[in-house]
CSV table of C-alpha atoms and ligand atoms in Angstrom, one decimal:
chain,number,residue,atom,x,y,z
A,107,MET,CA,-26.9,16.1,0.7
A,108,PRO,CA,-25.0,14.9,3.8
A,109,PRO,CA,-21.4,13.7,3.4
A,110,PRO,CA,-21.1,9.9,2.9
A,111,ALA,CA,-20.9,8.0,6.1
A,112,HIS,CA,-17.5,6.8,7.0
A,113,ASP,CA,-15.8,4.4,9.4
A,114,THR,CA,-13.5,6.3,11.6
A,115,PRO,CA,-11.5,9.3,12.3
A,116,SER,CA,-7.8,8.6,12.7
A,117,ALA,CA,-7.4,8.2,16.4
A,118,MET,CA,-10.4,5.9,16.9
A,119,PRO,CA,-10.5,2.1,16.5
A,120,ASP,CA,-11.8,1.0,13.1
A,121,SER,CA,-15.4,0.4,13.7
A,122,THR,CA,-16.5,-1.1,10.4
A,123,ALA,CA,-16.3,-4.2,12.5
A,124,ASN,CA,-19.9,-4.4,13.6
A,125,ASP,CA,-19.9,-8.2,13.4
A,126,ALA,CA,-16.3,-8.3,14.6
A,127,PRO,CA,-14.4,-9.9,11.6
A,128,GLU,CA,-11.1,-11.4,12.5
A,129,SER,CA,-8.3,-8.8,12.4
A,130,LEU,CA,-5.1,-10.2,10.9
A,131,ILE,CA,-3.3,-6.9,11.3
A,132,SER,CA,-3.9,-4.2,13.8
A,133,CYS,CA,-2.1,-0.8,14.0
A,134,ARG,CA,-2.8,1.3,17.1
A,135,ASN,CA,-1.5,4.8,17.4
A,136,VAL,CA,1.7,4.0,15.5
A,137,ILE,CA,4.3,6.8,15.6
A,138,LYS,CA,7.4,6.6,13.5
A,139,ARG,CA,10.1,9.3,13.4
A,140,PHE,CA,13.2,9.6,11.3
A,141,ASP,CA,15.9,11.9,12.8
A,142,GLY,CA,13.2,13.5,15.0
A,143,ARG,CA,10.9,14.1,12.0
A,144,THR,CA,7.5,12.5,12.5
A,145,VAL,CA,6.6,10.4,9.5
A,146,LEU,CA,3.7,8.4,11.0
A,147,ASP,CA,1.7,10.3,13.4
A,148,GLY,CA,-0.8,8.0,15.4
A,149,VAL,CA,-1.8,5.6,12.7
A,150,THR,CA,-4.8,3.4,13.7
A,151,PHE,CA,-6.6,0.8,11.6
A,152,ASP,CA,-7.2,-2.9,11.2
A,153,VAL,CA,-7.0,-5.3,8.3
A,154,HIS,CA,-9.5,-8.1,8.3
A,155,ALA,CA,-9.0,-11.7,7.3
A,156,GLY,CA,-9.6,-12.2,3.5
A,157,GLU,CA,-9.9,-8.6,2.5
A,158,THR,CA,-7.8,-6.4,0.3
A,159,MET,CA,-7.0,-3.2,2.1
A,160,VAL,CA,-5.5,-0.4,-0.1
A,161,VAL,CA,-3.3,2.2,1.6
A,162,MET,CA,-3.4,5.4,-0.4
A,163,GLY,CA,-2.1,8.9,-0.2
A,164,GLY,CA,0.2,11.4,-1.8
A,165,SER,CA,3.8,10.8,-2.5
A,166,GLY,CA,5.9,11.1,0.7
A,167,CYS,CA,2.9,10.8,3.1
A,168,GLY,CA,4.3,7.7,4.8
A,169,LYS,CA,2.7,4.7,2.9
A,170,SER,CA,5.9,2.7,2.3
A,171,THR,CA,7.1,3.5,5.8
A,172,LEU,CA,3.9,2.2,7.2
A,173,LEU,CA,4.3,-1.0,5.2
A,174,ARG,CA,7.9,-1.5,6.4
A,175,CYS,CA,6.7,-1.0,10.0
A,176,MET,CA,4.0,-3.6,9.5
A,177,ILE,CA,6.5,-6.2,8.3
A,178,GLY,CA,8.9,-5.4,11.1
A,179,SER,CA,11.7,-4.0,9.0
A,180,HIS,CA,11.4,-0.5,10.7
A,181,LYS,CA,11.1,-0.2,14.5
A,182,ILE,CA,8.3,2.1,15.5
A,183,ASP,CA,8.7,4.9,18.2
A,184,SER,CA,5.5,4.1,19.9
A,185,GLY,CA,2.1,2.4,19.4
A,186,VAL,CA,1.4,-1.2,18.7
A,187,ILE,CA,1.4,-3.3,15.5
A,188,GLU,CA,0.0,-6.8,15.7
A,189,LEU,CA,0.2,-9.4,13.0
A,190,PHE,CA,-1.9,-12.6,13.7
A,191,GLY,CA,-2.4,-11.3,17.2
A,192,GLN,CA,1.3,-11.0,17.9
A,193,ASN,CA,2.9,-7.7,18.7
A,194,VAL,CA,5.7,-7.4,16.1
A,195,CYS,CA,7.4,-4.6,18.0
A,196,THR,CA,8.3,-6.9,21.0
A,197,LEU,CA,9.0,-10.2,19.2
A,198,ARG,CA,12.5,-11.7,19.4
A,199,PRO,CA,14.2,-12.0,16.0
A,200,GLU,CA,13.6,-15.8,15.9
A,201,GLU,CA,9.9,-15.3,16.8
A,202,MET,CA,9.7,-12.6,14.0
A,203,ASP,CA,11.2,-15.2,11.6
A,204,ASP,CA,8.3,-17.4,12.3
A,205,VAL,CA,5.8,-14.6,11.7
A,206,ARG,CA,7.6,-13.7,8.5
A,207,LYS,CA,6.9,-17.2,7.0
A,208,ASN,CA,3.2,-16.3,7.1
A,209,PHE,CA,3.4,-13.2,4.9
A,210,GLY,CA,4.8,-12.4,1.4
A,211,ILE,CA,6.0,-9.1,0.1
A,212,LEU,CA,6.0,-7.7,-3.4
A,213,PHE,CA,8.2,-4.7,-3.5
A,214,GLN,CA,8.2,-2.1,-6.3
A,215,SER,CA,11.1,-3.7,-8.3
A,216,GLY,CA,10.0,-7.3,-8.0
A,217,ALA,CA,13.5,-7.8,-6.5
A,218,LEU,CA,14.4,-11.0,-8.5
A,219,PHE,CA,17.9,-12.5,-8.5
A,220,ASN,CA,19.2,-11.9,-12.1
A,221,SER,CA,21.5,-14.9,-12.1
A,222,MET,CA,18.6,-17.3,-11.4
A,223,SER,CA,15.8,-18.5,-13.6
A,224,ILE,CA,12.2,-17.6,-12.8
A,225,ALA,CA,11.6,-21.1,-11.4
A,226,GLU,CA,14.8,-20.9,-9.3
A,227,ASN,CA,13.8,-17.5,-7.9
A,228,VAL,CA,10.4,-18.9,-6.9
A,229,ALA,CA,12.0,-22.1,-5.4
A,230,LEU,CA,14.4,-20.1,-3.2
A,231,PRO,CA,12.0,-19.4,-0.2
A,232,LEU,CA,10.9,-23.1,-0.3
A,233,GLN,CA,14.6,-24.3,-0.2
A,234,GLU,CA,15.4,-21.8,2.6
A,235,HIS,CA,12.4,-22.3,4.8
A,236,THR,CA,11.2,-25.8,4.3
A,237,ASP,CA,12.5,-29.4,4.4
A,238,LEU,CA,10.7,-30.4,1.2
A,239,ASP,CA,12.4,-32.6,-1.3
A,240,PRO,CA,13.4,-31.1,-4.7
A,241,SER,CA,10.7,-32.9,-6.6
A,242,THR,CA,7.9,-31.5,-4.3
A,243,ILE,CA,9.5,-28.0,-4.5
A,244,GLU,CA,9.4,-28.4,-8.3
A,245,ILE,CA,5.7,-29.2,-8.3
A,246,MET,CA,5.0,-26.3,-5.9
A,247,VAL,CA,6.9,-23.9,-8.1
A,248,LYS,CA,4.8,-25.0,-11.1
A,249,ILE,CA,1.6,-24.3,-9.2
A,250,LYS,CA,2.7,-20.8,-8.2
A,251,LEU,CA,3.9,-20.0,-11.7
A,252,GLU,CA,0.6,-21.2,-13.1
A,253,LEU,CA,-1.3,-19.0,-10.7
A,254,VAL,CA,0.5,-15.9,-12.1
A,255,GLY,CA,0.4,-17.2,-15.7
A,256,LEU,CA,4.2,-17.8,-16.1
A,257,ARG,CA,4.5,-21.6,-16.1
A,258,GLU,CA,5.7,-21.6,-19.7
A,259,HIS,CA,8.4,-19.0,-18.9
A,260,ALA,CA,9.9,-21.0,-15.9
A,261,ASP,CA,13.3,-21.4,-17.4
A,262,LYS,CA,13.8,-17.8,-18.5
A,263,PHE,CA,16.0,-15.3,-16.7
A,264,PRO,CA,14.8,-11.9,-15.4
A,265,ALA,CA,16.6,-10.1,-18.2
A,266,GLN,CA,14.6,-12.0,-20.8
A,267,ILE,CA,11.1,-11.1,-19.6
A,268,SER,CA,9.1,-7.8,-19.5
A,269,GLY,CA,8.5,-5.6,-16.5
A,270,GLY,CA,5.0,-7.0,-16.0
A,271,MET,CA,6.3,-10.5,-16.1
A,272,LYS,CA,8.9,-9.6,-13.5
A,273,LYS,CA,6.2,-8.4,-11.3
A,274,ARG,CA,4.3,-11.7,-11.8
A,275,ALA,CA,7.4,-13.7,-11.0
A,276,GLY,CA,8.0,-11.6,-7.8
A,277,LEU,CA,4.4,-12.3,-6.9
A,278,ALA,CA,4.9,-16.1,-7.5
A,279,ARG,CA,7.9,-15.9,-5.2
A,280,ALA,CA,5.9,-14.0,-2.6
A,281,LEU,CA,3.3,-16.7,-2.7
A,282,ALA,CA,5.8,-19.6,-2.5
A,283,LEU,CA,5.2,-20.3,1.2
A,284,ASP,CA,1.4,-20.0,1.0
A,285,PRO,CA,1.4,-16.8,3.1
A,286,ARG,CA,-1.8,-15.6,4.8
A,287,ILE,CA,-1.0,-12.0,4.1
A,288,LEU,CA,0.5,-10.4,1.0
A,289,PHE,CA,2.0,-6.9,1.1
A,290,TYR,CA,2.4,-5.0,-2.1
A,291,ASP,CA,4.2,-1.6,-2.5
A,292,GLU,CA,3.0,0.2,-5.6
A,293,PRO,CA,2.5,-3.0,-7.6
A,294,SER,CA,1.8,-1.2,-10.9
A,295,ALA,CA,4.6,1.4,-10.6
A,296,GLY,CA,6.5,1.7,-13.8
A,297,LEU,CA,4.1,-0.4,-15.9
A,298,ASP,CA,2.1,0.7,-18.9
A,299,PRO,CA,-1.7,1.0,-18.3
A,300,VAL,CA,-2.5,-2.3,-19.9
A,301,THR,CA,0.1,-4.3,-18.0
A,302,SER,CA,-0.8,-2.4,-14.8
A,303,ALA,CA,-4.5,-3.4,-15.3
A,304,GLU,CA,-3.4,-7.0,-15.8
A,305,ILE,CA,-1.5,-6.9,-12.4
A,306,ASP,CA,-4.7,-5.5,-10.8
A,307,ARG,CA,-6.7,-8.4,-12.2
A,308,LEU,CA,-4.2,-10.8,-11.0
A,309,ILE,CA,-4.3,-9.4,-7.5
A,310,VAL,CA,-8.1,-9.6,-7.4
A,311,GLY,CA,-8.0,-13.1,-8.8
A,312,LEU,CA,-5.4,-14.3,-6.3
A,313,THR,CA,-7.5,-13.0,-3.4
A,314,ARG,CA,-10.4,-15.1,-4.7
A,315,LYS,CA,-8.4,-18.2,-5.6
A,316,VAL,CA,-6.1,-18.5,-2.6
A,317,GLY,CA,-8.1,-16.4,-0.1
A,318,VAL,CA,-5.0,-14.4,0.8
A,319,THR,CA,-5.4,-11.2,2.8
A,320,SER,CA,-3.7,-8.3,1.0
A,321,VAL,CA,-2.4,-4.9,1.9
A,322,VAL,CA,-1.7,-2.8,-1.2
A,323,VAL,CA,0.1,0.6,-1.1
A,324,THR,CA,-0.7,2.7,-4.1
A,325,HIS,CA,-1.4,6.2,-5.3
A,326,GLU,CA,-3.0,4.9,-8.5
A,327,MET,CA,-6.7,5.6,-8.0
A,328,ASP,CA,-7.9,3.4,-10.9
A,329,SER,CA,-5.9,0.5,-9.5
A,330,ALA,CA,-7.1,1.3,-5.9
A,331,PHE,CA,-10.8,1.2,-6.9
A,332,THR,CA,-10.3,-2.0,-8.9
A,333,ILE,CA,-8.7,-4.1,-6.1
A,334,ALA,CA,-9.9,-2.7,-2.8
A,335,ASP,CA,-12.5,-4.0,-0.4
A,336,ARG,CA,-11.6,-1.3,2.0
A,337,MET,CA,-9.3,1.7,1.8
A,338,VAL,CA,-7.3,3.8,4.3
A,339,MET,CA,-6.2,7.2,3.2
A,340,LEU,CA,-3.1,8.8,4.7
A,341,ASP,CA,-2.2,12.4,4.8
A,342,LYS,CA,1.0,13.7,6.3
A,343,GLY,CA,1.5,10.5,8.3
A,344,ARG,CA,-2.0,10.6,9.7
A,345,VAL,CA,-5.1,8.4,8.9
A,346,LEU,CA,-7.6,10.8,7.2
A,347,ARG,CA,-10.2,8.0,6.8
A,348,VAL,CA,-10.7,4.3,6.8
A,349,GLY,CA,-13.8,2.9,4.9
A,350,SER,CA,-15.3,0.7,2.3
A,351,ARG,CA,-14.5,1.2,-1.4
A,352,ASP,CA,-18.1,2.1,-1.9
A,353,MET,CA,-17.9,4.9,0.7
A,354,PHE,CA,-14.8,6.4,-1.1
A,355,ASP,CA,-16.4,5.8,-4.5
A,356,GLU,CA,-19.6,7.7,-3.4
A,357,LEU,CA,-17.4,10.6,-2.4
A,358,ARG,CA,-15.4,10.4,-5.6
A,359,ARG,CA,-18.5,10.5,-7.7
A,360,LEU,CA,-20.3,13.3,-5.8
A,361,PRO,CA,-21.1,16.1,-8.3
A,362,ASP,CA,-19.3,19.5,-7.8
A,363,ASP,CA,-22.5,21.4,-6.8
A,364,GLN,CA,-23.0,18.9,-3.9
A,365,ALA,CA,-19.3,18.6,-3.0
A,366,LYS,CA,-18.8,22.3,-2.4
A,367,ASP,CA,-20.7,22.2,0.9
A,368,LEU,CA,-18.8,19.2,2.3
A,369,PRO,CA,-16.4,19.6,5.2
A,370,GLU,CA,-12.9,20.5,4.1
A,371,GLU,CA,-11.6,17.0,5.0
A,372,ASP,CA,-14.2,15.4,2.7
A,373,ARG,CA,-13.3,17.8,-0.1
A,374,LEU,CA,-9.7,17.1,0.3
A,375,ILE,CA,-10.2,13.3,0.1
A,376,ARG,CA,-12.5,13.9,-2.9
A,377,GLN,CA,-9.9,16.0,-4.7
A,378,PHE,CA,-7.3,13.3,-4.2
A,379,LEU,CA,-9.6,10.5,-5.3
A,380,ARG,CA,-10.5,12.4,-8.5
A,381,GLY,CA,-7.1,13.8,-9.2
A,382,ASP,CA,-8.7,17.3,-9.6
A,383,ALA,CA,-6.3,20.1,-10.2
A,384,GLU,CA,-8.3,22.4,-8.0
A,385,GLY,CA,-9.4,21.9,-4.4
A,386,PRO,CA,-8.2,22.0,-0.7
A,387,ILE,CA,-4.9,20.2,-1.5
A,388,THR,CA,-3.9,22.8,-4.0
A,389,GLU,CA,-5.3,25.6,-1.8
A,390,ARG,CA,-3.3,24.4,1.1
A,391,LYS,CA,-0.2,24.3,-1.0
A,392,ALA,CA,-0.8,27.8,-2.3
A,393,ALA,CA,-1.5,29.2,1.2
A,394,THR,CA,2.1,30.2,1.6
A,395,SER,CA,3.0,33.3,-0.4
A,396,TYR,CA,5.7,33.1,-3.0
A,397,ALA,CA,8.0,35.5,-1.1
A,398,GLU,CA,7.4,33.6,2.2
A,399,ASP,CA,8.1,30.4,0.4
A,400,LEU,CA,11.4,31.7,-1.0
A,401,LEU,CA,12.6,33.1,2.4
A,402,ARG,CA,11.7,29.9,4.2
A,403,GLN,CA,13.5,27.7,1.7
A,404,PRO,CA,17.0,27.6,3.4
A,405,GLN,CA,15.6,26.3,6.7
A,406,THR,CA,13.3,23.7,5.2
A,407,ALA,CA,15.8,22.3,2.8
A,408,LYS,CA,17.1,19.0,4.2
A,409,PRO,CA,19.6,16.6,2.7
A,410,ILE,CA,17.5,13.5,3.3
A,411,GLY,CA,14.3,13.8,1.2
A,412,PRO,CA,11.2,16.0,1.8
A,413,SER,CA,10.1,16.8,5.3
A,414,ILE,CA,6.6,15.9,6.4
A,415,GLU,CA,5.6,19.5,5.6
A,416,ALA,CA,6.7,18.8,2.0
A,417,THR,CA,4.1,16.1,1.7
A,418,ARG,CA,1.6,19.0,1.5
A,419,GLY,CA,2.3,18.9,-2.2
A,420,TRP,CA,0.5,15.7,-2.8
A,421,GLY,CA,2.1,13.9,-5.8
A,422,PHE,CA,-0.3,13.2,-8.5
A,423,ARG,CA,0.8,11.1,-11.4
A,424,ARG,CA,-2.4,11.8,-13.4
A,425,ARG,CA,-4.6,14.8,-13.2
A,426,LYS,CA,-7.9,15.4,-14.8
A,427,GLU,CA,-7.5,18.0,-17.5
A,428,THR,CA,-9.3,21.1,-16.3
A,429,LEU,CA,-7.4,23.7,-18.3
A,430,PRO,CA,-8.6,24.8,-21.7
B,568,ADP,N1,14.9,5.4,5.9
B,568,ADP,C1,14.6,6.7,5.9
B,568,ADP,N2,15.3,7.6,6.6
B,568,ADP,C2,14.9,8.9,6.7
B,568,ADP,N3,13.7,9.4,6.1
B,568,ADP,C3,12.9,8.5,5.5
B,568,ADP,C4,13.3,7.1,5.4
B,568,ADP,N4,12.3,6.5,4.7
B,568,ADP,C5,11.4,7.4,4.4
B,568,ADP,N5,11.7,8.6,4.9
B,568,ADP,C6,11.0,9.8,4.8
B,568,ADP,O1,9.7,9.6,5.3
B,568,ADP,C7,8.7,10.2,4.5
B,568,ADP,C8,7.7,9.3,4.0
B,568,ADP,O2,8.3,8.4,3.1
B,568,ADP,P1,7.6,7.2,2.4
B,568,ADP,O3,7.0,6.3,3.5
B,568,ADP,O4,8.5,6.5,1.5
B,568,ADP,O5,6.4,7.9,1.6
B,568,ADP,P2,5.4,7.3,0.4
B,568,ADP,O6,5.7,5.8,0.3
B,568,ADP,O7,4.1,7.7,0.9
B,568,ADP,O8,5.8,8.0,-0.8
B,568,ADP,C9,9.4,11.0,3.4
B,568,ADP,O9,9.6,12.3,3.8
B,568,ADP,C10,10.7,10.3,3.3
B,568,ADP,O10,11.7,11.1,2.9
B,569,MG,MG1,6.4,4.6,-1.3
């Protein structure tokens, strides 16, 4: 059986766009280095209007860095990132502020102000960025809280609500200015499976209800397959593949006897999607002998987190049990 067809290798423009859908985000050959260490290495892909694009890959492969580059909070070393057709790398700060009003961000923690009620947290962007009168803001806050199922909890403080509710509140705040794009970094991190499934349903529901375009960074495969229209897989700062959820799903479901003849890259993607304990990711990790590994240790150890080489050990949170 031939490997499933896919959209693009990393350096090529994303060609899912046969009928040229509108691109709200475009990344072209994005390179980002930290202290000379290349963390994003020629990342190229588009996000189309109205879709949910999931960015996946092992821990440390550059997902959060990519997201921060997209929202203009990290400067890239080369390449181009366009949001709504504007190159965010060359915008003046005040121009970037205008672009910022058109996107919302939900970071891992939800990042609420603890001294403010949920309603006050959601009202804040409206007070800061609009001239709306308080009674209009109050109505808008109610609408956003209703969207995330928190209207009855408007007057509670962050310390009085659960982790899942904090995420919902963060989401209501991210939605306050009716953004065209929502960015999420690991939206279900730290939540139990039931709550995390609830957040996934909320993301899917929001895309339908308000038509927002979403970029979701995650390494949670169940979550990724629930919410994605398309997916981009990163590996060591490079795009391994961009494609539809169905394309990745076909690869994930391919039986072992058919998968063994796939090219190494397809087997690697399949192993990650399935969370299998055995496959090219683990083989590549084991390729260095124990002795070599020990001897190399002093040179590779760096005070500021793992190097790009260290991302070889893809971080699985869940693995299929293959041991007896
Ligand atoms: N501000 C920073 N300064 C230096 N190194 C960083 C910084 N942010 C991230 N890194 C490094 O970049 C790599 C990718 O990190 P990150 O994008 O957070 O990965 P992911 O989100 O995929 O887990 C890691 O090796 C990390 O240590
Ligand atoms: Mg991250």
